Amino acid sequence: MNELDYNSIKRKIESQKCTEHNENPQFIKTSKGYEIKACCENFRSQLMKKAEKIIVDETQKAIEKMMKNIFK
């Protein structure tokens, strides 16, 4: 299966700003998946939920692309 577009995920996550501290998070791809560093735990937990949704969308896109290529 194709790799997920972690650059796209990174851009979407790092473009967010904490409403309380006005800081951007850091998205880090690791060997086990990813990690999000944020200024506070509340903001980090919001970003984790958002990242899960983005990853589901990216996975769906990758599967659709793979299925399209199978039937060519």
mmCIF file of C-alpha atoms in Angstrom, residues 11-60:
data_model
loop_
_atom_site.group_PDB
_atom_site.id
_atom_site.type_symbol
_atom_site.label_atom_id
_atom_site.label_comp_id
_atom_site.label_asym_id
_atom_site.label_seq_id
_atom_site.Cartn_x
_atom_site.Cartn_y
_atom_site.Cartn_z
ATOM 1 C CA ARG A 11 0.824 21.022 7.198
ATOM 2 C CA LYS A 12 -2.775 20.656 8.385
ATOM 3 C CA ILE A 13 -1.770 20.088 12.014
ATOM 4 C CA GLU A 14 1.014 22.669 12.204
ATOM 5 C CA SER A 15 -1.223 25.381 10.724
ATOM 6 C CA GLN A 16 -3.395 25.268 13.877
ATOM 7 C CA LYS A 17 -2.888 27.798 16.677
ATOM 8 C CA CYS A 18 -3.612 27.374 20.373
ATOM 9 C CA THR A 19 -6.371 29.828 21.313
ATOM 10 C CA GLU A 20 -4.984 30.129 24.823
ATOM 11 C CA HIS A 21 -1.235 30.493 24.137
ATOM 12 C CA ASN A 22 -1.227 31.536 20.444
ATOM 13 C CA GLU A 23 1.408 28.916 19.576
ATOM 14 C CA ASN A 24 1.675 26.358 16.779
ATOM 15 C CA PRO A 25 2.176 22.632 17.425
ATOM 16 C CA GLN A 26 4.936 20.438 16.042
ATOM 17 C CA PHE A 27 4.036 17.277 14.112
ATOM 18 C CA ILE A 28 6.753 14.615 14.129
ATOM 19 C CA LYS A 29 6.663 11.395 12.093
ATOM 20 C CA THR A 30 8.135 8.491 14.071
ATOM 21 C CA SER A 31 8.840 4.862 13.295
ATOM 22 C CA LYS A 32 5.680 3.940 15.219
ATOM 23 C CA GLY A 33 3.446 6.587 13.618
ATOM 24 C CA TYR A 34 3.498 10.198 14.724
ATOM 25 C CA GLU A 35 3.820 12.488 17.704
ATOM 26 C CA ILE A 36 2.367 15.932 18.304
ATOM 27 C CA LYS A 37 4.131 18.410 20.574
ATOM 28 C CA ALA A 38 1.979 21.296 21.756
ATOM 29 C CA CYS A 39 2.117 24.081 24.331
ATOM 30 C CA CYS A 40 -0.559 22.534 26.559
ATOM 31 C CA GLU A 41 -2.303 19.197 27.028
ATOM 32 C CA ASN A 42 -5.748 20.581 26.137
ATOM 33 C CA PHE A 43 -4.520 21.790 22.728
ATOM 34 C CA ARG A 44 -2.595 18.552 22.180
ATOM 35 C CA SER A 45 -5.678 16.414 22.840
ATOM 36 C CA GLN A 46 -7.705 18.523 20.374
ATOM 37 C CA LEU A 47 -4.976 18.042 17.776
ATOM 38 C CA MET A 48 -4.809 14.286 18.365
ATOM 39 C CA LYS A 49 -8.533 14.012 17.562
ATOM 40 C CA LYS A 50 -8.083 16.175 14.480
ATOM 41 C CA ALA A 51 -5.042 14.139 13.376
ATOM 42 C CA GLU A 52 -7.018 10.894 13.674
ATOM 43 C CA LYS A 53 -9.687 12.267 11.349
ATOM 44 C CA ILE A 54 -7.087 13.554 8.871
ATOM 45 C CA ILE A 55 -5.299 10.177 8.878
ATOM 46 C CA VAL A 56 -8.574 8.347 8.237
ATOM 47 C CA ASP A 57 -9.194 10.652 5.254
ATOM 48 C CA GLU A 58 -5.642 10.181 3.931
ATOM 49 C CA THR A 59 -5.913 6.396 4.342
ATOM 50 C CA GLN A 60 -9.177 6.394 2.426
#
